[in-house]
CSV table of C-alpha atoms and ligand atoms in Angstrom, one decimal:
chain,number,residue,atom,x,y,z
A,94,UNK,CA,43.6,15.1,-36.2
A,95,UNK,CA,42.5,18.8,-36.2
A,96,UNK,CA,40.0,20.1,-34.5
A,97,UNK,CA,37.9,22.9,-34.7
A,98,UNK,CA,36.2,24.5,-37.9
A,99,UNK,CA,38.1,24.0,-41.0
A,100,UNK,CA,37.5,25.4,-44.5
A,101,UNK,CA,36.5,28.7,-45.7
A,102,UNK,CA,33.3,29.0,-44.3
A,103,UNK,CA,30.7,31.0,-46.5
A,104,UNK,CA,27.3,32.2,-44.4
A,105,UNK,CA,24.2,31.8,-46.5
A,106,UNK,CA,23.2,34.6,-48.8
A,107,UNK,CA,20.2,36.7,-48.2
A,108,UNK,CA,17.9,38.5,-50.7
A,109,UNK,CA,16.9,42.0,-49.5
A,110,UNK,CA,14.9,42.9,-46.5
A,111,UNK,CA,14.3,39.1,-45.7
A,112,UNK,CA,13.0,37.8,-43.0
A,113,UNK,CA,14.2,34.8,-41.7
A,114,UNK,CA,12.8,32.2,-39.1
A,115,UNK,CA,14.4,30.9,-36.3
A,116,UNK,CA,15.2,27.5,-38.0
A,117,UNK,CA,19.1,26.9,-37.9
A,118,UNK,CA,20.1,25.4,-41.6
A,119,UNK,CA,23.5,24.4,-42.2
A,120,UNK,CA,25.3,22.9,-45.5
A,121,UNK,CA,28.2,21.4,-46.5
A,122,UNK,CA,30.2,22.1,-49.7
A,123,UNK,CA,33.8,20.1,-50.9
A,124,UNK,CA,36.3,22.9,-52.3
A,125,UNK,CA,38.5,22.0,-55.1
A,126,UNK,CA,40.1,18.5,-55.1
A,127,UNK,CA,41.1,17.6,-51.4
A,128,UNK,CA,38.3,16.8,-49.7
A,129,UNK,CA,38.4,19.7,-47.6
A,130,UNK,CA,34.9,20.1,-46.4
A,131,UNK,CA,33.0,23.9,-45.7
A,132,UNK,CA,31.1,23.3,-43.1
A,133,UNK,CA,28.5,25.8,-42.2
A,134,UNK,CA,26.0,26.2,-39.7
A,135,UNK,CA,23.7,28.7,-39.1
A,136,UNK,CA,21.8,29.5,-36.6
A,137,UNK,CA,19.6,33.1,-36.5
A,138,UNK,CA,18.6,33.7,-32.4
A,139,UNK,CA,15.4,35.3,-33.5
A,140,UNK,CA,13.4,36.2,-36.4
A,141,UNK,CA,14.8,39.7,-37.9
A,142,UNK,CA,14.7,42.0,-40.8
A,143,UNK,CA,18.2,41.7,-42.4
A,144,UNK,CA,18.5,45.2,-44.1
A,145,UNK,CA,19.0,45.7,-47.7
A,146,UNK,CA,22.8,45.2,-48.7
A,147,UNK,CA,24.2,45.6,-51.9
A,148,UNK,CA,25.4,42.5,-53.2
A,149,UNK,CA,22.4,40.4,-52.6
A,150,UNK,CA,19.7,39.5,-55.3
A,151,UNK,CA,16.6,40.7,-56.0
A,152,UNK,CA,13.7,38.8,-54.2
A,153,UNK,CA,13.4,35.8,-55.0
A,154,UNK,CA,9.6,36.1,-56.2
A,155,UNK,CA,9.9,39.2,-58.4
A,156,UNK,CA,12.2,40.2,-60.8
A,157,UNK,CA,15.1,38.4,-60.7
A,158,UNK,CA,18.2,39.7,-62.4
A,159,UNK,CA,20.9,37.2,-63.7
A,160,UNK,CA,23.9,36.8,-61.4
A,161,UNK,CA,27.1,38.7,-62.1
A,162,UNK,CA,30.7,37.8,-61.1
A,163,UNK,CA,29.9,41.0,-58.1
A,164,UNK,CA,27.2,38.4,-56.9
A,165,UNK,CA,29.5,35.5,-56.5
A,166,UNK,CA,32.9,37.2,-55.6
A,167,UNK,CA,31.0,39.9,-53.5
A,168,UNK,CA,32.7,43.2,-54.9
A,169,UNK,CA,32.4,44.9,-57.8
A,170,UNK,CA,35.8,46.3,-59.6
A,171,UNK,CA,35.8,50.0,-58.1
A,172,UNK,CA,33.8,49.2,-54.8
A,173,UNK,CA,30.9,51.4,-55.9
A,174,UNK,CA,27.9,49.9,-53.5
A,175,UNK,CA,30.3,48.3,-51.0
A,176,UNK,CA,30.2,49.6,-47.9
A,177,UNK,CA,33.1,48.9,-45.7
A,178,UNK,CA,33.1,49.3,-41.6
A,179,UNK,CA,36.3,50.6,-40.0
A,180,UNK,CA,37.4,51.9,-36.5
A,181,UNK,CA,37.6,55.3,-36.3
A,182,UNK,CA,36.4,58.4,-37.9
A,183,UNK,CA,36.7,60.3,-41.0
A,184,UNK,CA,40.3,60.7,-41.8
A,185,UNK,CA,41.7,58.1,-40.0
A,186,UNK,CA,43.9,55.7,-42.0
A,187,UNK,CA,41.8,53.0,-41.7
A,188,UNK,CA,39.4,54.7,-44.1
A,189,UNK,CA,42.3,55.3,-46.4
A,190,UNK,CA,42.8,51.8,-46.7
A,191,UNK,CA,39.3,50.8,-46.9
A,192,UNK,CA,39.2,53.6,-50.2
A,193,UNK,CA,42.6,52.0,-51.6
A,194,UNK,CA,41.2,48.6,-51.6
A,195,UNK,CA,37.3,49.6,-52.7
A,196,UNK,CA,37.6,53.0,-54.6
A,197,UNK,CA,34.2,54.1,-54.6
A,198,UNK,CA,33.2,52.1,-51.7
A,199,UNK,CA,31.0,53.7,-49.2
A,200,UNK,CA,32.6,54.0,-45.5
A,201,UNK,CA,30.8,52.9,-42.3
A,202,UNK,CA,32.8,54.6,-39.2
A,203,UNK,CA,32.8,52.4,-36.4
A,204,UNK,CA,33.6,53.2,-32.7
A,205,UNK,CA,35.7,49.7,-31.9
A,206,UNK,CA,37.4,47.1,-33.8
A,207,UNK,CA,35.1,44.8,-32.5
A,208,UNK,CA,31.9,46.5,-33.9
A,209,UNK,CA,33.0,47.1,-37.3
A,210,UNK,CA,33.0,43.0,-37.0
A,211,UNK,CA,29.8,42.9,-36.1
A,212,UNK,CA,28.6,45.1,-38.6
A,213,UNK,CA,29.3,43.1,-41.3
A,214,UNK,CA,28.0,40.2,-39.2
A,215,UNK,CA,24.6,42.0,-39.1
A,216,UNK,CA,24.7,42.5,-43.0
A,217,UNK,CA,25.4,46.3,-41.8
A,218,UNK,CA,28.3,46.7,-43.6
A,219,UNK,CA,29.8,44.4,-46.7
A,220,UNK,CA,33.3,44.7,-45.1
A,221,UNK,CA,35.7,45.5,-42.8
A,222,UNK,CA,39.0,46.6,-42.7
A,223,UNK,CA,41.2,45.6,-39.9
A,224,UNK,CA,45.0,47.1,-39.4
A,225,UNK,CA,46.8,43.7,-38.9
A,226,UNK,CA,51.0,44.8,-38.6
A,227,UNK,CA,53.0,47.8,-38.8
A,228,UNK,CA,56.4,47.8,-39.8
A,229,UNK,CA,57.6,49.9,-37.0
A,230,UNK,CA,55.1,48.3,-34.5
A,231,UNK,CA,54.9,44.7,-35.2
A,232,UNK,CA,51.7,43.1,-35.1
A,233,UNK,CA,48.5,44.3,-33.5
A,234,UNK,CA,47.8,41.2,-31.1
A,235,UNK,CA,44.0,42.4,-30.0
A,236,UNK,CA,42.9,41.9,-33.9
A,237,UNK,CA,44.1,38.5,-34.4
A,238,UNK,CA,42.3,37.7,-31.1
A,239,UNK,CA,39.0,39.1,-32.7
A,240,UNK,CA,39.9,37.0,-36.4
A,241,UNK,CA,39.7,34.3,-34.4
A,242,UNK,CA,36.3,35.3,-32.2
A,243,UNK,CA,34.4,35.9,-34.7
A,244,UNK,CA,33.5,33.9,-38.2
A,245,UNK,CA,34.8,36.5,-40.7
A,246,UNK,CA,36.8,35.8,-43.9
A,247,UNK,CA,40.0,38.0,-45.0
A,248,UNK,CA,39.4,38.7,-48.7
A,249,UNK,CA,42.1,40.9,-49.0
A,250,UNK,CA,45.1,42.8,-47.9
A,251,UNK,CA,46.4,46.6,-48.4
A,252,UNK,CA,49.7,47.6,-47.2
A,253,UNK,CA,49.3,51.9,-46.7
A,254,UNK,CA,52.6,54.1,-46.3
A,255,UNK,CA,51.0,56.2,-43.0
A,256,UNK,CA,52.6,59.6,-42.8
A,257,UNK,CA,51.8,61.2,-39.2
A,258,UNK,CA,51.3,64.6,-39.1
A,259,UNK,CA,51.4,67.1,-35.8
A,260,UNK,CA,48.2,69.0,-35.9
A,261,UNK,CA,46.9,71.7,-33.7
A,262,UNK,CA,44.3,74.4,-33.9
A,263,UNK,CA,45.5,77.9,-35.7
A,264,UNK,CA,47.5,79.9,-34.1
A,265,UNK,CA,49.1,76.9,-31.7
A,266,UNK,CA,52.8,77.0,-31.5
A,267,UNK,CA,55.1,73.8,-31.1
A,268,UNK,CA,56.3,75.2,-27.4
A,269,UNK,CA,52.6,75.7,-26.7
A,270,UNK,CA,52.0,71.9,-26.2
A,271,UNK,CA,51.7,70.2,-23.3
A,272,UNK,CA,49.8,66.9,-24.4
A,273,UNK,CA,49.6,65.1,-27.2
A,274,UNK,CA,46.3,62.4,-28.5
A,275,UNK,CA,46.6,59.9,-31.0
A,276,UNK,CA,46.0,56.3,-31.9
A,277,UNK,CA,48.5,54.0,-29.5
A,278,UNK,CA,50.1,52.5,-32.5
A,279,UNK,CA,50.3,56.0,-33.8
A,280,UNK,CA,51.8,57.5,-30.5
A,281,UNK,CA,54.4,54.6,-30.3
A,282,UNK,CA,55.3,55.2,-34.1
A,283,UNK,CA,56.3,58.7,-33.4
A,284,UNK,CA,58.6,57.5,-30.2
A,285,UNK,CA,61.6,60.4,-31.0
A,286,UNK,CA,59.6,63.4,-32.1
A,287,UNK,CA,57.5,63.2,-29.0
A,288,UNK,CA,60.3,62.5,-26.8
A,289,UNK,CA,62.1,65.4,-28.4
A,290,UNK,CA,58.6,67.5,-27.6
A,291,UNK,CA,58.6,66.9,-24.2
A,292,UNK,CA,54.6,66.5,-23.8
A,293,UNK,CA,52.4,64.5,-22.5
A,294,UNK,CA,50.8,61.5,-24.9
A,295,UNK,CA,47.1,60.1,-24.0
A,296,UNK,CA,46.1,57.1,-25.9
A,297,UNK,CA,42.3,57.7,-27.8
A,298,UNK,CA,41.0,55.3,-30.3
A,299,UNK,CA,41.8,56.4,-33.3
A,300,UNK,CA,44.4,59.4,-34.8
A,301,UNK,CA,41.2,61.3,-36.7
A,302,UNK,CA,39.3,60.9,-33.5
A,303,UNK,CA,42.3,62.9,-31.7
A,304,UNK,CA,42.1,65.7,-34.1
A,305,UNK,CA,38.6,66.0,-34.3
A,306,UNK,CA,38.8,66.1,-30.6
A,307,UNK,CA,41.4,69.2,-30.5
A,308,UNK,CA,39.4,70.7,-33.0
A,309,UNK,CA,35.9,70.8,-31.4
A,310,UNK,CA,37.6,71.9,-27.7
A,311,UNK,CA,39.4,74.6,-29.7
A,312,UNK,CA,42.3,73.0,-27.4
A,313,UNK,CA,45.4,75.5,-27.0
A,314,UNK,CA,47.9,73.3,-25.6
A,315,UNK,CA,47.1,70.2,-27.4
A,316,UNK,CA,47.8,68.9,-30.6
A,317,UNK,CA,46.8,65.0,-32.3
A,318,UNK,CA,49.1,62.9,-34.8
A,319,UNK,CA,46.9,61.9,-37.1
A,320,UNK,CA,46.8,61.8,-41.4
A,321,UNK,CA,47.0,64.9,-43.5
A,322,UNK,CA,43.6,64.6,-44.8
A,323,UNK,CA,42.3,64.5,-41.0
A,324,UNK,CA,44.4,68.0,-40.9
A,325,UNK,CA,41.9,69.6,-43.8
A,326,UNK,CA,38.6,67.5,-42.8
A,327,UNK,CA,39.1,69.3,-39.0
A,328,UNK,CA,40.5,72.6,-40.4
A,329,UNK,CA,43.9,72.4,-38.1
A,330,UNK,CA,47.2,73.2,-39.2
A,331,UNK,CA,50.0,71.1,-39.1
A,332,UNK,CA,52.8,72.1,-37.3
A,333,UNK,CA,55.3,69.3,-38.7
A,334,UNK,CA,55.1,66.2,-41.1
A,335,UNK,CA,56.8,62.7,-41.0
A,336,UNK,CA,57.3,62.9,-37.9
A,337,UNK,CA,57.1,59.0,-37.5
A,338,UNK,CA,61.0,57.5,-36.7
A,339,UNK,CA,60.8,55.8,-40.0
A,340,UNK,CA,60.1,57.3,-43.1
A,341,UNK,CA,59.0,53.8,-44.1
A,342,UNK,CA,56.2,53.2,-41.9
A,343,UNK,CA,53.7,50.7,-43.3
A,344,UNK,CA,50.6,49.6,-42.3
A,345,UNK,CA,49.1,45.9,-43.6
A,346,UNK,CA,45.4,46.1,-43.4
A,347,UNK,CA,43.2,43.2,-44.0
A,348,UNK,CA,39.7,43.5,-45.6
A,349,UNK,CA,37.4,40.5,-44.0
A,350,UNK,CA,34.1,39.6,-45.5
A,351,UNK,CA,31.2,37.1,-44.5
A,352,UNK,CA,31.9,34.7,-47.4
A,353,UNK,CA,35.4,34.1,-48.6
A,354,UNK,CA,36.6,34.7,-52.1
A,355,UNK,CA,36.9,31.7,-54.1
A,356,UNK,CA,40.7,31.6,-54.2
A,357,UNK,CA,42.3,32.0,-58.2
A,358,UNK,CA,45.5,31.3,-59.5
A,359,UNK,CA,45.4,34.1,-62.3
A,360,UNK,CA,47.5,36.8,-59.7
A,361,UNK,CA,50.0,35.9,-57.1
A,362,UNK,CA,47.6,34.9,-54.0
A,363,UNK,CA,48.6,34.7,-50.4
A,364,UNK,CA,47.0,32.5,-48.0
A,365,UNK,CA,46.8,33.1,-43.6
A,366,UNK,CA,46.2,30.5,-41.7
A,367,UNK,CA,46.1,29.6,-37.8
A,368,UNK,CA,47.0,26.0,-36.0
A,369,UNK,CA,48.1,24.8,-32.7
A,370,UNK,CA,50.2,21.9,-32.0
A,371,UNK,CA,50.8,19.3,-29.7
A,372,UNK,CA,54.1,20.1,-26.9
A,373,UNK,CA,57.2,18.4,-27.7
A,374,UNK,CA,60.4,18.9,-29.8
A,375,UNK,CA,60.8,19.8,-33.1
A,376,UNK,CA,56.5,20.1,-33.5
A,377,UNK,CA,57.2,23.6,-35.2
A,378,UNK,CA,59.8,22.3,-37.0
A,379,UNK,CA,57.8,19.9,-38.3
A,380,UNK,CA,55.0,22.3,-39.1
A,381,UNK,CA,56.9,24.5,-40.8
A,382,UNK,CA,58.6,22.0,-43.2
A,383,UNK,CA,55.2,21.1,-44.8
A,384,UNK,CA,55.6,24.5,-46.5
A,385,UNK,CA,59.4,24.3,-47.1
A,386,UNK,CA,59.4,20.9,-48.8
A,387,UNK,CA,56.9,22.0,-51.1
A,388,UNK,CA,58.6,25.2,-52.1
A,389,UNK,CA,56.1,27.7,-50.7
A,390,UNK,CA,57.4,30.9,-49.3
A,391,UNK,CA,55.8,31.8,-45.5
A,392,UNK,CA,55.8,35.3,-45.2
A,393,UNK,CA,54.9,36.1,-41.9
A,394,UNK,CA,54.4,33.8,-38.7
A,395,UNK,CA,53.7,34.8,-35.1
A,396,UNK,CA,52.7,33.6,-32.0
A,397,UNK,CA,50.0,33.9,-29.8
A,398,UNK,CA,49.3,32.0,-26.2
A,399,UNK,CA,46.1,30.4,-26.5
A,400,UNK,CA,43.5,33.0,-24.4
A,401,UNK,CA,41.1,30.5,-23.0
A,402,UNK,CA,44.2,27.4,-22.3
A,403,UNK,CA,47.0,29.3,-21.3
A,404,UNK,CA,48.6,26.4,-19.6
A,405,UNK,CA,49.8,22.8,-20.9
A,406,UNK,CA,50.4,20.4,-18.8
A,407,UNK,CA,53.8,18.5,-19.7
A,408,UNK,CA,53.9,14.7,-19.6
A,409,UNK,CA,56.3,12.2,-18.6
A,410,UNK,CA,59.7,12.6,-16.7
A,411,UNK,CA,58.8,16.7,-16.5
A,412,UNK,CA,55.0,15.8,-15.2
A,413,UNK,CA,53.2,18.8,-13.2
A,414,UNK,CA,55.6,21.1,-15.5
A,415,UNK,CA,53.3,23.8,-17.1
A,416,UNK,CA,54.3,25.7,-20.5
A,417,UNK,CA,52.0,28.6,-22.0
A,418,UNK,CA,49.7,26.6,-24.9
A,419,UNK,CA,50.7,28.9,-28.6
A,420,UNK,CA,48.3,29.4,-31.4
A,421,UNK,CA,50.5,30.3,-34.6
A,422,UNK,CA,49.7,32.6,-37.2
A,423,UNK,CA,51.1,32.0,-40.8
A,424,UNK,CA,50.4,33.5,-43.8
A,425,UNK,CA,52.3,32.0,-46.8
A,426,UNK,CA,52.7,33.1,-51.0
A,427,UNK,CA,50.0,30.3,-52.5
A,428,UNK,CA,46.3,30.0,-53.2
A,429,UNK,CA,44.1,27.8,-51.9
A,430,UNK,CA,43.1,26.9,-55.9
A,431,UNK,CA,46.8,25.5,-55.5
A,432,UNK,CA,47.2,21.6,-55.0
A,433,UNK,CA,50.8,22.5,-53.6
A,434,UNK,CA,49.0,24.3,-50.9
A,435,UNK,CA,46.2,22.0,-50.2
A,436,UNK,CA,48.1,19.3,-49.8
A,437,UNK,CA,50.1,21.2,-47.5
A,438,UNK,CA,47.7,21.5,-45.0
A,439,UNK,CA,46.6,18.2,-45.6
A,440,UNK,CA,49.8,17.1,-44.3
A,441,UNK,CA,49.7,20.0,-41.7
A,442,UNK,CA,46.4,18.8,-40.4
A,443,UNK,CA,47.5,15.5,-39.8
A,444,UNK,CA,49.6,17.1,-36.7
A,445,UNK,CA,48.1,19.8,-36.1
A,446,UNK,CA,45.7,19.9,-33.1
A,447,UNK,CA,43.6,22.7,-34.2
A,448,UNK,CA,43.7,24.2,-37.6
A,449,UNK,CA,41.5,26.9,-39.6
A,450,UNK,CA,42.3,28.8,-42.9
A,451,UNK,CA,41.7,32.5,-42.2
A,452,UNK,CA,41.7,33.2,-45.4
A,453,UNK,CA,43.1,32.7,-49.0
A,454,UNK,CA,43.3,36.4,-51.1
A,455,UNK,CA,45.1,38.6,-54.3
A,456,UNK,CA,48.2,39.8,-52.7
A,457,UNK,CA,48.8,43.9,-52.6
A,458,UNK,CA,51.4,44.8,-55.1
A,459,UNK,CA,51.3,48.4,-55.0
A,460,UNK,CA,51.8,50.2,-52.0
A,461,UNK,CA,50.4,53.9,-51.3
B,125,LIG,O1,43.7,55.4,-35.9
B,125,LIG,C1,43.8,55.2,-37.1
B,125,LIG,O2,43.8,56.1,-38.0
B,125,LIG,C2,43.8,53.8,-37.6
B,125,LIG,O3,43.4,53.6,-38.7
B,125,LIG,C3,44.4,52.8,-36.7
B,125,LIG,C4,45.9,52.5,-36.9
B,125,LIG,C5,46.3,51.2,-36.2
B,125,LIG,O4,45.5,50.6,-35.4
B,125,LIG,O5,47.5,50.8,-36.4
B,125,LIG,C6,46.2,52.3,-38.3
B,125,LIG,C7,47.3,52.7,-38.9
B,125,LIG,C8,48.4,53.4,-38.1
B,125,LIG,O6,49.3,52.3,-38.0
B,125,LIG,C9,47.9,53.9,-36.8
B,125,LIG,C10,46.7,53.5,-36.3
């Protein structure tokens, strides 16, 4: 039997500057056929003014407007009124993909990965975008650590061609550098050229960060890979371009939400999931075959040792034996509107000791 919350988990709606009491409310809703439950509690600390966001209704005494498919899906075609947190500053790809998923979205710079969570927790920010896995990289570990700290939903995905760019201040030659900043992922993407360059690297949190650092110390002997718009938003010049060891360097974002969508079957739809299992042979196996014997194509798994039980304890003839405790991360090509794929987490959950949909979302078609 799983444990652990299951089923998208929506968090109540507010109207506008509402204030609301310290009473913890909680609801449950049955999605589709299955008889997977939503459960959701919640439970404000303290009375507080939750500020004006712009997919929420009018007040509920005056004026009320009809509800529109933005009110219920939470994003209007073009993004015009969403406001979408991200790490970094301007010009840092991040923002790119926050723009390629929301066009006319507003952007909410954030210092950490873990406050542009929050953000959207406090109803600061509609959404956030989170860089999950790089193709030259692999996956960034930290942020599925956070999907699973903190309540958010993905509700989409937006895989972004990232072309680094060497940029210094005017006038700074190549053989002038002695140190370069960027983004770690960036840094490690970039492996040969910087070898070849012979310079220090120094990790800073994100790539426009680095180059609006080199910009405002007027640095002479220090350049920053970062994106060719952070090049014209800091005024540097960019002493070379693709200079990451692949020309094919993709980054897969995800954009995570308060609410989840509610999951169609009118585009192709990919679903992420996380579970644990039980030790013993053949449990992945057997995890994994609920998907194959129903036809549905996994396109990523990964895993992850369990943070807070790193250590299980083995039974029987191998007792006192210790292995590290996994959390895997799947994300396979169905909706959750699909029975295919609801009954195979049904099946999955009968095994599983812990399970919990992450999120179920339109796939990105169209890379940038
Ligand atoms: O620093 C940035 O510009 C980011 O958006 C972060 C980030 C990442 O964390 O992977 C995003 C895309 C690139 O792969 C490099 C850095």
């Amino acid at each position: 039997m799983a444990t652990g919350a299951y089923f998208l988990t929506p968090s109540p709606r507010h109207p506008p500057s509402t204030t609301i009491s310290s009473s913890s409310s909680s609801c449950q809703i049955k999605l589709f056929t299955t008889g997977i439950s939503i459960q959701t509690k919640y439970e404000p600390h303290r009375r507080r003014t939750i500020p004006k966001t712009s997919c929420c209704a009018n007040s509920p005494s005056q004026n009320k407007r009809p509800l529109t498919s933005t009110d219920i899906t939470g994003s209007s075609k073009d993004g015009a009124g969403i406001r979408v947190a991200y790490q970094g500053v301007s010009g840092a790809y991040s923002e790119s993909a926050a723009e390629k998923a929301y066009p006319n979205c507003e952007t909410v710079p954030c210092e950490q990965f873990d406050i542009a969570f929050q953000a959207v927790e406090n109803w600061i920010a509609d959404r956030a975008v989170l860089p999950a896995e790089n193709s030259l990289g692999g996956s960034i570990h930290r942020n599925y650590d956070l999907l699973l700290r903190h309540r958010l939903h993905i509700v989409g995905e937006v895989q972004l061609s990232v072309r680094h760019c060497l940029l210094a201040n005017h006038g700074v030659k190549l053989e002038d550098l002695k140190r370069v900043l960027s983004h770690p992922q960036a840094l490690a993407q970039c492996e040969h050229k910087l070898t070849s360059l012979h310079v220090v690297r120094e990790s800073v949190d994100d790539t426009a960060g680095a180059a609006q650092f080199v910009a405002l110390h007027k640095l002479e002997d220090t350049a920053a890979v970062a994106s060719i718009s952070a090049a014209r938003i800091y005024d540097l010049n960019v002493l070379a371009q693709d200079i990451q060891d692949d020309s094919d360097n993709i980054t897969r974002f995800l954009m995570l939400a308060r609410d989840p969508i509610i999951p169609g079957t009118d585009r192709p739809f990919k679903t992420s999931i996380v579970f644990s299992l039980d030790e013993g042979p053949g449990m992945l196996y057997k995890a994994l075959a609920v998907f194959s014997m129903r036809d549905i194509n996994l396109t990523k798994i990964e895993s992850r040792p369990q943070r807070k039980r790193p250590l299980l304890r083995l039974v029987g003839n191998n007792d006192g034996l210790k292995h590290f405790d996994y959390l895997f991360y799947c994300d396979f090509e169905a909706s959750m509107a699909d029975h295919n794929a609801q009954n195979a987490l049904k099946h999955l959950k009968e095994f599983a000791t812990f399970l919990r949909v992450l999120g179920s979302y339109p796939m990105d078609v169209n890379l940038l």
